[in-house]
C-alpha positions as semicolon CSV with decimal commas, in nm:
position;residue;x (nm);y (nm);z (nm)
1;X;1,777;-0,270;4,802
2;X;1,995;-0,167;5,063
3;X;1,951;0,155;5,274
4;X;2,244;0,352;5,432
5;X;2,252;0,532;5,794
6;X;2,476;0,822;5,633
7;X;2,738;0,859;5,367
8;X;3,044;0,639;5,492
9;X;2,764;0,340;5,606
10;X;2,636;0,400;5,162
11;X;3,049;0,407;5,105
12;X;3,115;0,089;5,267
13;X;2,732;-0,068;5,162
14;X;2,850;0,008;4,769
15;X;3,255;-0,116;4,874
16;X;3,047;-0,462;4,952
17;X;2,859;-0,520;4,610
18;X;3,027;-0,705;4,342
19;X;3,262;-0,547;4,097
20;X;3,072;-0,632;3,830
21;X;2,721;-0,498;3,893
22;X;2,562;-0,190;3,815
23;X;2,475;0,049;4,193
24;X;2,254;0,320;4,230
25;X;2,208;0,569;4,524
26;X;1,841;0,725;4,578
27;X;1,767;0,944;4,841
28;X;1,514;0,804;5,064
29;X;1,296;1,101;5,068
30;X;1,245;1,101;4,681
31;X;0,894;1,188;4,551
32;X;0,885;1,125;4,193
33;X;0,723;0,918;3,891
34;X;0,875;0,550;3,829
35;X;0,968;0,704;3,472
36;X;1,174;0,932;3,633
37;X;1,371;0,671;3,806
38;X;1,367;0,479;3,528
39;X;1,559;0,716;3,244
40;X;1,797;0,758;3,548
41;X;1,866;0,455;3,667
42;X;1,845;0,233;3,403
43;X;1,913;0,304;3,075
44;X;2,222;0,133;2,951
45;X;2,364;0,334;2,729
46;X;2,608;0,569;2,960
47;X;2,833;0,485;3,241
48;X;2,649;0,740;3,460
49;X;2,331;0,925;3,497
50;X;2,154;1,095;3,704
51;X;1,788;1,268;3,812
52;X;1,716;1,481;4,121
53;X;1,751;1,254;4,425
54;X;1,872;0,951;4,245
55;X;2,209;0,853;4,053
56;X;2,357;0,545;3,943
57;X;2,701;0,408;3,829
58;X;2,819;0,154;3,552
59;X;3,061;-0,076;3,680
60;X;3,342;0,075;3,525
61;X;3,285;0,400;3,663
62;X;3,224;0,301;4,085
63;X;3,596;0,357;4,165
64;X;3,520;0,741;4,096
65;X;3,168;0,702;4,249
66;X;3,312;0,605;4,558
67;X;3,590;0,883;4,533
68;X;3,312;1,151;4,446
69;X;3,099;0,987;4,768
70;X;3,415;0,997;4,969
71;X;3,480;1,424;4,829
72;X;3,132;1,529;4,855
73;X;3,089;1,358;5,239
74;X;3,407;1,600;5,308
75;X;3,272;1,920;5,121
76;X;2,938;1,902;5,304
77;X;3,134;1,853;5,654
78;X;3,334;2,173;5,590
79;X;3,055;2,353;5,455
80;X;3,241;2,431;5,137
81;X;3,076;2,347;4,760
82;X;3,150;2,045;4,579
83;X;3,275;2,244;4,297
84;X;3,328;2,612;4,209
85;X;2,974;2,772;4,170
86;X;3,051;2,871;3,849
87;X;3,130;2,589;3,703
88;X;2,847;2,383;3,885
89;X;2,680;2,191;3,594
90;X;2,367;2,128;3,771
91;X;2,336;2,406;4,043
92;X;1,925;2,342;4,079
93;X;2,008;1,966;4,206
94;X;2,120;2,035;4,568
95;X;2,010;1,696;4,650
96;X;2,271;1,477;4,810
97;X;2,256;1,185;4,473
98;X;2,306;1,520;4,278
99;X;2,615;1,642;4,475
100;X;2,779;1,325;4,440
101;X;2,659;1,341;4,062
102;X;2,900;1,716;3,974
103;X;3,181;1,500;4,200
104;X;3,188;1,241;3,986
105;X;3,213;1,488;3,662
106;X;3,477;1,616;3,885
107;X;3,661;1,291;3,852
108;X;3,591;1,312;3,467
109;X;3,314;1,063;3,457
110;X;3,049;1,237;3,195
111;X;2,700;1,206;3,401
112;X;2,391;1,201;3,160
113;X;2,099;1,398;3,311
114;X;1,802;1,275;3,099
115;X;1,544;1,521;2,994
116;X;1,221;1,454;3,276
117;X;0,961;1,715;3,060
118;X;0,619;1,678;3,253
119;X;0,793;1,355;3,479
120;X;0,851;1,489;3,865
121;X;1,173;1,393;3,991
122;X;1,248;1,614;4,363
123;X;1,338;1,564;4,747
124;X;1,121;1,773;4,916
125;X;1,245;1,886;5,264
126;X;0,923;1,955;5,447
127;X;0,540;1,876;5,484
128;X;0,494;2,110;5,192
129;X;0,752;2,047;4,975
130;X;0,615;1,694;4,973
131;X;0,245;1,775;4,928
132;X;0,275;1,941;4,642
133;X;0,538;1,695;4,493
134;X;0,290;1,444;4,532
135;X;0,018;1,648;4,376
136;X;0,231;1,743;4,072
137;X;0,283;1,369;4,078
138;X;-0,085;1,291;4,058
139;X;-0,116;1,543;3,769
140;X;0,092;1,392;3,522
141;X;0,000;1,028;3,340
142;X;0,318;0,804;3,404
143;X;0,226;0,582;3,136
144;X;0,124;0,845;2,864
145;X;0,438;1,011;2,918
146;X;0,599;0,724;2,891
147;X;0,441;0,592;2,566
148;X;0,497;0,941;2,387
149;X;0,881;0,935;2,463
150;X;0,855;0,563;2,286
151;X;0,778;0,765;1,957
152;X;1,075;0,950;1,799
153;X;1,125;1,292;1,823
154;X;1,165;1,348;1,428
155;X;1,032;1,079;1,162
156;X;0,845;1,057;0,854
157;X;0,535;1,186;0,788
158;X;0,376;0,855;0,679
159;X;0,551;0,650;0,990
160;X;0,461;0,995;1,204
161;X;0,080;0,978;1,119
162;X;-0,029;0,643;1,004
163;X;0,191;0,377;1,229
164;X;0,313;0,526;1,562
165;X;-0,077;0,631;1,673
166;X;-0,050;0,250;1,705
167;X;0,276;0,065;1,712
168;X;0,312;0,241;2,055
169;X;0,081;0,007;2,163
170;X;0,236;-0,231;1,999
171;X;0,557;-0,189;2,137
172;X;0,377;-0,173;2,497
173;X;0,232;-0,509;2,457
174;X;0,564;-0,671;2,378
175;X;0,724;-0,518;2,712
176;X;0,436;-0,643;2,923
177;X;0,505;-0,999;2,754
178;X;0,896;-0,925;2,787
179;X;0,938;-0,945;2,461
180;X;1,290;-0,767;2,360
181;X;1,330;-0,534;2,070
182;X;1,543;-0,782;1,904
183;X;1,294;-1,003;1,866
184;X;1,047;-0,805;1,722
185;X;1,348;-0,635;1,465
186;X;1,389;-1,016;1,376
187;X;1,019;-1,088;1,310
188;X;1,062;-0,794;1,100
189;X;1,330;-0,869;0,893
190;X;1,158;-1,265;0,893
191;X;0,808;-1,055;0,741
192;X;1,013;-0,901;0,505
193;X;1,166;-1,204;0,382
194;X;0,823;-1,360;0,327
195;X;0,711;-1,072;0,127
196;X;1,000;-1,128;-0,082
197;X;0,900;-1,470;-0,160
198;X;0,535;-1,410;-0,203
199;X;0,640;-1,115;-0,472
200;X;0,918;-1,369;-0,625
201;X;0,584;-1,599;-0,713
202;X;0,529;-1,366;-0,959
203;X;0,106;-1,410;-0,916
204;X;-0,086;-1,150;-0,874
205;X;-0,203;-1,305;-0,552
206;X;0,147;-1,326;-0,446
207;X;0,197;-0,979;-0,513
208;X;-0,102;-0,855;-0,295
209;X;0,057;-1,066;-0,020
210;X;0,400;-0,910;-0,020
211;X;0,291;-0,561;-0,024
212;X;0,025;-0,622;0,268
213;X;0,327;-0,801;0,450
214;X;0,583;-0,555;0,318
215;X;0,354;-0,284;0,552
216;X;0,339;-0,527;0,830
217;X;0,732;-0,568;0,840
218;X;0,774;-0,136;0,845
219;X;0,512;-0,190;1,170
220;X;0,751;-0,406;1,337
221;X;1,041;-0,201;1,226
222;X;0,862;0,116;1,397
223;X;0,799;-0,112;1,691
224;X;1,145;-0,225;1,773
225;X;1,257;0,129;1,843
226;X;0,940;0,245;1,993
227;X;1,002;-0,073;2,242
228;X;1,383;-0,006;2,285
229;X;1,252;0,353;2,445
230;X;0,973;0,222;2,627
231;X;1,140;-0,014;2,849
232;X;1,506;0,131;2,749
233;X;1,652;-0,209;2,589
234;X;1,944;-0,072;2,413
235;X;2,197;-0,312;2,349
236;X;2,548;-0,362;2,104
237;X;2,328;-0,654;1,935
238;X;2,032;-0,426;1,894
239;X;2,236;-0,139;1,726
240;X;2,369;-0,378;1,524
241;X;2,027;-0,545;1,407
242;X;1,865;-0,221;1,372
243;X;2,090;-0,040;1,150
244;X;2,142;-0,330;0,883
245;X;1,842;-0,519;0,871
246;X;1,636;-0,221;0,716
247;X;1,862;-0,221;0,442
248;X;1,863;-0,610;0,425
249;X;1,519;-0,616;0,400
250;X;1,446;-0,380;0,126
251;X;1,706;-0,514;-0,105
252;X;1,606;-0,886;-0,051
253;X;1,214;-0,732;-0,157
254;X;1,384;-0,556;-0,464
255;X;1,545;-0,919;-0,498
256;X;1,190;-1,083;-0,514
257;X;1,043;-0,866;-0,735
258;X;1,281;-0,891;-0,983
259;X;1,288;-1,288;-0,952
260;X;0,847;-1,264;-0,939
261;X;0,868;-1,025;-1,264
262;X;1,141;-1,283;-1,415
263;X;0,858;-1,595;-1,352
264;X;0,645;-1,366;-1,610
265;X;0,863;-1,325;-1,898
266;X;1,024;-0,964;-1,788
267;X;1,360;-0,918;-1,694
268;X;1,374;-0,621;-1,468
269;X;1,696;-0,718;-1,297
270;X;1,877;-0,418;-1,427
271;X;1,616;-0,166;-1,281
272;X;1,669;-0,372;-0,915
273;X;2,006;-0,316;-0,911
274;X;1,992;-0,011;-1,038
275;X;1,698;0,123;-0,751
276;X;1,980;-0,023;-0,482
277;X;2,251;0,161;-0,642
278;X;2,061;0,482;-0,632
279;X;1,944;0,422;-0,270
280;X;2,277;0,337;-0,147
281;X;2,436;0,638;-0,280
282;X;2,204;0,886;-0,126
283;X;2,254;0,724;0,217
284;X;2,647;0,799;0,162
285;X;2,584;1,160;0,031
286;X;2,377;1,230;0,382
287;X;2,613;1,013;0,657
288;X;2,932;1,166;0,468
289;X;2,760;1,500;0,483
290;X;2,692;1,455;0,827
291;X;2,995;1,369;0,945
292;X;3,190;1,598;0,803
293;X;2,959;1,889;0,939
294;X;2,776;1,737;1,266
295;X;3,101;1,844;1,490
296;X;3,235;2,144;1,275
297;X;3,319;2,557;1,438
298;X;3,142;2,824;1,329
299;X;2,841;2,751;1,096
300;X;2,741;3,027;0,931
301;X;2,583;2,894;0,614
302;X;2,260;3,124;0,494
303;X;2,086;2,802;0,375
304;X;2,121;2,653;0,702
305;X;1,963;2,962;0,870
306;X;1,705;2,907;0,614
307;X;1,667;2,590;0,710
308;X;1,606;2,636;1,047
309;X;1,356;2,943;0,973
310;X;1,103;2,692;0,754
311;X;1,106;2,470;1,076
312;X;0,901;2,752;1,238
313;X;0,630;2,734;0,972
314;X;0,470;2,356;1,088
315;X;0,333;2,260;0,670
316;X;0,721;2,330;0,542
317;X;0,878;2,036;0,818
318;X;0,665;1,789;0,659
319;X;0,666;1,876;0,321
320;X;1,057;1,860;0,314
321;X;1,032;1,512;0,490
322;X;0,790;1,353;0,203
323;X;1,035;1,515;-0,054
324;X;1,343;1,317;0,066
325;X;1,093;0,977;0,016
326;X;1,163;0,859;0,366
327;X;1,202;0,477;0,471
328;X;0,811;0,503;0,568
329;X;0,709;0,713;0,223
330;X;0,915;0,481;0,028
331;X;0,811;0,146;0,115
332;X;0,435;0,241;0,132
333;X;0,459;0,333;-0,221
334;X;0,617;0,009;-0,298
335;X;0,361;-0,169;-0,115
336;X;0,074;-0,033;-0,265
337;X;0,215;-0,035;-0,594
338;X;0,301;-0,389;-0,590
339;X;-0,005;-0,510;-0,470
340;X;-0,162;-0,294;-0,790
341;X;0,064;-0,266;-1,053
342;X;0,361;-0,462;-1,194
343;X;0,740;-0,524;-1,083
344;X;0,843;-0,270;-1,373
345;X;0,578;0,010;-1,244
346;X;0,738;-0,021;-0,891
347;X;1,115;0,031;-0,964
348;X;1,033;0,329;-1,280
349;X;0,841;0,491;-0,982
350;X;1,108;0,415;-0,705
351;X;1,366;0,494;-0,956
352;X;1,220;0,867;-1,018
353;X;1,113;0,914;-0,654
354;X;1,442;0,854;-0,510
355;X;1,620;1,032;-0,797
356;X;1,402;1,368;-0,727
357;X;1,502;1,287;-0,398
358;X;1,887;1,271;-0,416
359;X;1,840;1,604;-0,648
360;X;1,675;1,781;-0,390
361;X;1,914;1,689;-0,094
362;X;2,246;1,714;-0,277
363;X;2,169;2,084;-0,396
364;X;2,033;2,149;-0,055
365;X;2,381;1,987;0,105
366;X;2,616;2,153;-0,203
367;X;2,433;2,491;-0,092
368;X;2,518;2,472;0,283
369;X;2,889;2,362;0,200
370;X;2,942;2,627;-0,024
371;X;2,801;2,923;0,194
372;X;2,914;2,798;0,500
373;X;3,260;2,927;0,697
374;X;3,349;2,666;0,916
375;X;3,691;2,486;1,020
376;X;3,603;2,105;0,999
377;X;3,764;1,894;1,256
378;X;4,033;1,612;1,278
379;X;3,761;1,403;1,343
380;X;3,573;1,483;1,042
381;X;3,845;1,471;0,839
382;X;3,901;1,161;0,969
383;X;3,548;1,004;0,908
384;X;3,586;1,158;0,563
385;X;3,887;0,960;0,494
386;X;3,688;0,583;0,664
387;X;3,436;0,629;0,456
388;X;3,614;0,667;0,164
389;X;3,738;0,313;0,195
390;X;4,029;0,352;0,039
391;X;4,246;0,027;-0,073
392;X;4,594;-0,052;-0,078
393;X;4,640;0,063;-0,468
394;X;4,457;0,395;-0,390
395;X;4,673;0,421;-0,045
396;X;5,029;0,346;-0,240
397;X;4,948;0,596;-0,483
398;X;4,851;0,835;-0,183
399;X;5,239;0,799;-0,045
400;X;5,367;0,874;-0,349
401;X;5,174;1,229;-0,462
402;X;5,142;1,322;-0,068
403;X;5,451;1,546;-0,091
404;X;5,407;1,785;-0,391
405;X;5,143;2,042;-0,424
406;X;4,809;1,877;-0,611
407;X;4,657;2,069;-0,905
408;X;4,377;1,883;-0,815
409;X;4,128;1,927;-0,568
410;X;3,979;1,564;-0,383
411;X;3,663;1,630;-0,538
412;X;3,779;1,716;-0,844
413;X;3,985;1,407;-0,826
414;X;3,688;1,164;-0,715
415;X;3,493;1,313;-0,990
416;X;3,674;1,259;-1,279
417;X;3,787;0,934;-1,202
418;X;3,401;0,850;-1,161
419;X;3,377;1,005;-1,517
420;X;3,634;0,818;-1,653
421;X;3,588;0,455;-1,477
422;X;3,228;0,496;-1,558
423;X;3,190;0,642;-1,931
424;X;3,451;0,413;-2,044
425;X;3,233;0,109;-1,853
426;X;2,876;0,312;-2,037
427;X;3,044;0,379;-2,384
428;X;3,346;0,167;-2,452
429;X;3,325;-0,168;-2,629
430;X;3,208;-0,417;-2,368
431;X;3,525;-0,639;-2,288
432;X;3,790;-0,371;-2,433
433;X;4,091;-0,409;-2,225
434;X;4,112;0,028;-2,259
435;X;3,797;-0,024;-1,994
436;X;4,123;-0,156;-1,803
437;X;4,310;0,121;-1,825
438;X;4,050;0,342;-1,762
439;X;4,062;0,146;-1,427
440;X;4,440;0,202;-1,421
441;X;4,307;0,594;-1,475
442;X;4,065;0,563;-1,206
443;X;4,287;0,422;-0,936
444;X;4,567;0,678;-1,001
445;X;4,281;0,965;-0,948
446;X;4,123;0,790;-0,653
447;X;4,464;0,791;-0,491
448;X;4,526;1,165;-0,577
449;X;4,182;1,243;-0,380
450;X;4,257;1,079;-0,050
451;X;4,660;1,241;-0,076
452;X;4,591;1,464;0,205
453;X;4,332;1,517;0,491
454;X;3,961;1,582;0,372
455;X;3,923;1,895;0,572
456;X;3,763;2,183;0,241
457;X;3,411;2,254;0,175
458;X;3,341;1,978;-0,062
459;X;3,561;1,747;0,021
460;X;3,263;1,530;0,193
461;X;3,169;1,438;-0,221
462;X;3,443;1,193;-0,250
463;X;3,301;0,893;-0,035
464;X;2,966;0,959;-0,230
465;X;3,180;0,951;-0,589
466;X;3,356;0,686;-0,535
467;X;3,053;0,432;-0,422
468;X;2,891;0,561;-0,751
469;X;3,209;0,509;-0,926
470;X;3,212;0,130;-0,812
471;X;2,847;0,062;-0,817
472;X;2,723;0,226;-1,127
473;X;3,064;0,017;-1,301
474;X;2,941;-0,288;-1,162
475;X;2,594;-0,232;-1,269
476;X;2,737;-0,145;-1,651
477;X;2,932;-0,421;-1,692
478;X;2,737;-0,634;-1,615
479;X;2,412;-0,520;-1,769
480;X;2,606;-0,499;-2,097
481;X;2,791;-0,849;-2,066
482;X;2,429;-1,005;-2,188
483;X;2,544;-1,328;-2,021
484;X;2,287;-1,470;-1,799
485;X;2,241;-1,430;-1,445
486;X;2,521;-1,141;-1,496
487;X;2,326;-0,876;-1,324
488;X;2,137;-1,081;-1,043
489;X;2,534;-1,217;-0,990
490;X;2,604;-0,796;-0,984
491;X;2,295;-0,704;-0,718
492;X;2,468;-1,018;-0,510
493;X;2,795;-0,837;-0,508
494;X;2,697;-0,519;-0,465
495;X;2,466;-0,584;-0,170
496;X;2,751;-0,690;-0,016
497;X;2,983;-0,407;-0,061
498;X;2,696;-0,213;0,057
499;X;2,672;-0,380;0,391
500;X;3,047;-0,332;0,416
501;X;2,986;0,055;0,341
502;X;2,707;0,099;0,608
503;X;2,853;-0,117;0,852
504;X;3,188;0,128;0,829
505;X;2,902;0,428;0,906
506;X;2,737;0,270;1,189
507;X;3,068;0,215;1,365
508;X;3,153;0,571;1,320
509;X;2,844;0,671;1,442
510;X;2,923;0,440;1,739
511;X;3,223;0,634;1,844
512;X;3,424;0,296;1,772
513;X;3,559;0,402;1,466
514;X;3,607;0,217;1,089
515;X;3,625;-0,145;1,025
516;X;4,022;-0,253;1,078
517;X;4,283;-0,176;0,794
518;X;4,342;-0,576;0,723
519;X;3,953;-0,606;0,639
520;X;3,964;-0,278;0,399
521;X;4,297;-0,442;0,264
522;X;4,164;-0,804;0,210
523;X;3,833;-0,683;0,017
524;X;4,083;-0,470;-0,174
525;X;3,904;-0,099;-0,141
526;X;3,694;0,034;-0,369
527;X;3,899;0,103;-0,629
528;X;4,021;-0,227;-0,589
529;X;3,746;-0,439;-0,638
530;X;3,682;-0,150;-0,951
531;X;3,975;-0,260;-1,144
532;X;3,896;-0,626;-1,036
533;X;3,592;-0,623;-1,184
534;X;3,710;-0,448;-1,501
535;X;3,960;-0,678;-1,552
536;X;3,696;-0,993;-1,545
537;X;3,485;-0,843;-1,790
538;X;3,815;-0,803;-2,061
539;X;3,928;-1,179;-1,968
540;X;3,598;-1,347;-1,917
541;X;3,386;-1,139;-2,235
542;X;3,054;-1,322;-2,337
543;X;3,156;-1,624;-2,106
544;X;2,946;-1,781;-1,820
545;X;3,287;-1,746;-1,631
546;X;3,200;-1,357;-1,574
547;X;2,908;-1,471;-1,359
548;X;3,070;-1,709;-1,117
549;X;3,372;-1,496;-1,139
550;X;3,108;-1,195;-1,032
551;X;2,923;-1,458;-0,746
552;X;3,249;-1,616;-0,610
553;X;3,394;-1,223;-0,529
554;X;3,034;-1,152;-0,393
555;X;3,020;-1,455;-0,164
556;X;3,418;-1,409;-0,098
557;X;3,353;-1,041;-0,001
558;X;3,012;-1,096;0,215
559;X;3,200;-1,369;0,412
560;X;3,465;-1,169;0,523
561;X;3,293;-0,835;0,562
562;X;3,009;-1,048;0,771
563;X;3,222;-1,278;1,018
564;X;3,385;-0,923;1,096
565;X;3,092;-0,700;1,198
566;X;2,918;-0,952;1,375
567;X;3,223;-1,035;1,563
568;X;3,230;-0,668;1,627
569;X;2,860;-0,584;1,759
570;X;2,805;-0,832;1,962
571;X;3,144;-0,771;2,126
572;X;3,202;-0,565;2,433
573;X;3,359;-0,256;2,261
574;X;3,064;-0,216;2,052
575;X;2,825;0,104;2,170
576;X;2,518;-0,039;2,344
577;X;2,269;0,222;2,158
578;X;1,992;0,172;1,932
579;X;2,013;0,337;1,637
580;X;1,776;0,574;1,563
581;X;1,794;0,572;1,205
582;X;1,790;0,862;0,957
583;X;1,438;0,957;0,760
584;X;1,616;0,830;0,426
């Protein structure tokens, strides 16, 4: 720590650090909590930020600090403001940190002011100023601030009430041990794996195991975010962790039980898959939801209002959390009922839980959409159109029906290709080559949807229709092949195109944007890998060739889709956050 005589000694004191290091500026006379400083000066996430009497600069962004330094020094000499007082975005911060802080928005740096609640953060200017500062100081517990900001804001009822009155602590004793939230999210995703071998046993012994370890893996996966906050460890690897390895580790356990119920004489394979394929597709209906609404003008929607109104009434909030089955809900009721019942009784109940579930939030979402009058944004549009993952058949198809006026609408489009694709895989002879062209049907229609921007009302239903449209065909075809290892070959594959799907929404989340074209290209789009899959089952009918044709495109498309996003997180132009996950 370096102190300054005045502003030009802190310019040429922050001129002298290396270019690569992070600098802060704190006013000496600050009275505040060590919390304080630290949400100001240390969290990694943004290239500035800022609290009363303290501010601090990413490397990137110290050029402009030292211009704002350089404009404020000369504002305060001529006695005129820093900026306009009307457009002052922090004109209760007249500390000198502060000043420098609305100069460097000035430059067009965006400075995040963290939220202090109860935490002091001031510069007091005389005896008094600083007597009380140091009394409101001595009111407020540091530490008990500090470990409820750990907790998220929003969560689960189950995780809200029956593992963060603890895995605070938790998370607490890993920072005093400097233990890093990617450890712990590995231990978790390790616990998980165990569970999935203990159920994959098959004993009942086995099965008592995994769900007690199942619980102990969620603990850990509370922990890792409640640590990330504590000691603000956000980092590109730790987004990246967090936001797959949740899915990872619940369809590895669906993985064991199915192998555990398979050791007893039942084959419950089909209801595995089928519990993924159901999960995954009410994850796409809320992030394509999302982001076609999160950034739209002018909501209006009546439901919404609604919405917000049941907030107000405390028993409503939680009730509408345990309805969606929330990651915490969810795998409690798979722990306990694995540890009681059979492989069969878990899915049927996960199976009608999550279904209840999608019900519920698709007519909620459907209801907003419909009553709502808002213009969606290129942005949204865009997002719309990434998630749709779109291949090169559906994208040549696109070109050619882009010009002339659709009778179609996108979801209309989406959802009778999904009809189509799907009935013929449900009710046509299995191996028929018209399954084929019902592929040939389905890529002509997926094309039609994606012809123009996704910018109406409903047009956030076609990424949603179109992962049912693959997954559900997958699921079919192979389910009705009745050649063995078929639909464990099927969960491989479509695990993989999963984490291709969720990797594509974490990225957009991110602010980085979808996976590159050439990856979309190479594993062929959905529609794509559709058709691909279609035309297996008509060459390859009642032959052991459909199941290494079905593992060499899973292990083909996890390769590719794998090498790719973890060159991307744990490279530099990944967003260092740590995902905060959604309830589902």
């Amino acid at each position: 720590m370096l102190s300054a005589a005045d502003a030009g000694d802190a310019a040429a004191l922050l001129a002298a650090v290396p270019a690569d290091r992070r600098v802060a500026l704190v006013d000496p006379r600050f009275v505040g909590h060590v919390h304080a400083l630290r949400l100001g000066l240390t969290d990694p996430r943004f290239a500035a930020a800022t609290v009363p009497g303290a501010l601090t600069a990413r490397p990137e962004t110290r050029p402009a600090l030292l211009r704002a330094l350089h404009r404020t020094t000369a504002a305060v000499g001529a006695g005129a403001p820093v900026v306009a007082p009307e457009t002052d975005p922090a004109p209760e911060d007249r500390t000198v940190p502060g000043r420098i802080a609305v100069a460097l928005e000035a430059e067009g740096v965006a400075v995040q002011r963290p939220a202090l609640g109860s935490l002091v953060a001031a510069v007091p200017t005389d005896p008094q100023q600083q007597a009380a500062a140091v009394a409101q100081v001595a009111a407020v517990d540091d530490e008990a601030v500090r470990l409820r900001g750990a907790v998220k804001s929003r969560d689960g009822f189950f995780t809200t009430f029956c593992i963060s009155p603890y895995s605070r602590y938790i998370a607490r004793w890993c920072a005093r041990r400097g233990l890093t939230p990617n450890q712990v999210t590995t231990a978790s995703l390790i616990t998980a794996l165990i569970a999935a071998g203990s159920a994959a046993t098959g004993t009942r012994g086995g099965y008592v195991a995994a769900g007690i370890l199942l619980l102990v893996s969620f603990v850990l996966d509370c922990t890792d975010g409640q640590l990330a906050r504590y000691s603000l460890q956000y980092s590109t690897m730790g987004a990246w962790l967090d936001a797959t390895f949740d899915r990872a580790k619940e369809y590895a356990y669906y993985a064991g039980l199915a192998i555990g119920a398979a050791r007893g004489g039942d084959d419950v394979w089909v209801l595995a898959l089928g519990a993924m394929v159901l999960q995954a597709c009410r994850h796409v209906v809320d992030f394509s939801f999302n982001e076609a609404n999160h950034d739209s003008v002018a909501n209006t929607s009546p439901t919404a209002a609604l919405s917000d109104a049941l907030d107000n009434v405390g028993w409503t909030v939680w009730v509408r959390r345990i309805i969606v089955l929330p990651i915490g809900e969810r795998w409690a009721m798979i722990a306990v009922l694995t540890a009681l019942t059979t492989p069969r009784t878990v899915f049927y109940a996960l199976l009608i839980g999550c279904a209840l579930a999608a019900c519920y939030t698709l007519v909620g979402r459907l209801l907003r959409s419909v009553t709502r009058k808002a213009r969606r944004t290129e942005r949204a549009a865009r997002a719309l159109a990434d998630l749709a993952d779109s291949g090169p058949l559906a994208q040549a198809v696109a070109s050619l029906v882009h010009g002339p006026k659709r009778a179609l609408t996108a979801p209309a489009a989406a959802l009778i290709g999904t009809l189509v694709m799907v009935g013929a895989a449900l009710f046509l002879p299995y191996g028929s080559w018209l399954t084929v062209v019902a592929a040939a049907v389905y890529v002509v229609l997926s094309g039609f949807a994606v012809a123009r921007p996704l910018r109406r009302a409903l047009d956030w239903l076609v990424p949603p229709l179109f992962r049912a449209a693959e997954y559900v065909t997958i699921l079919v075809l192979a389910a009705r092949s009745d050649i063995p290892h078929a639909v464990p070959a099927a969960f491989g594959l479509v695990s993989a195109v999963a984490y291709h799907h969720y990797d594509t929404v974490y990225r957009i989340r991110g602010g980085t944007g979808a996976p590159p074209q050439w990856l979309v290209r190479t594993i062929g789009g959905h529609e794509g890998r559709t058709a691909l899959v279609a035309v297996l089952a008509a060459v390859l009918t009642h032959t052991s060739g459909f199941t290494t044709a079905l593992t060499a495109l899973a292990v083909a498309v996890a390769l590719v889709v794998l090498v790719e996003s973890i060159r991307f997180w744990v490279s530099s132009s990944a967003p260092a956050v740590h995902d905060e996950g959604e309830l589902a």
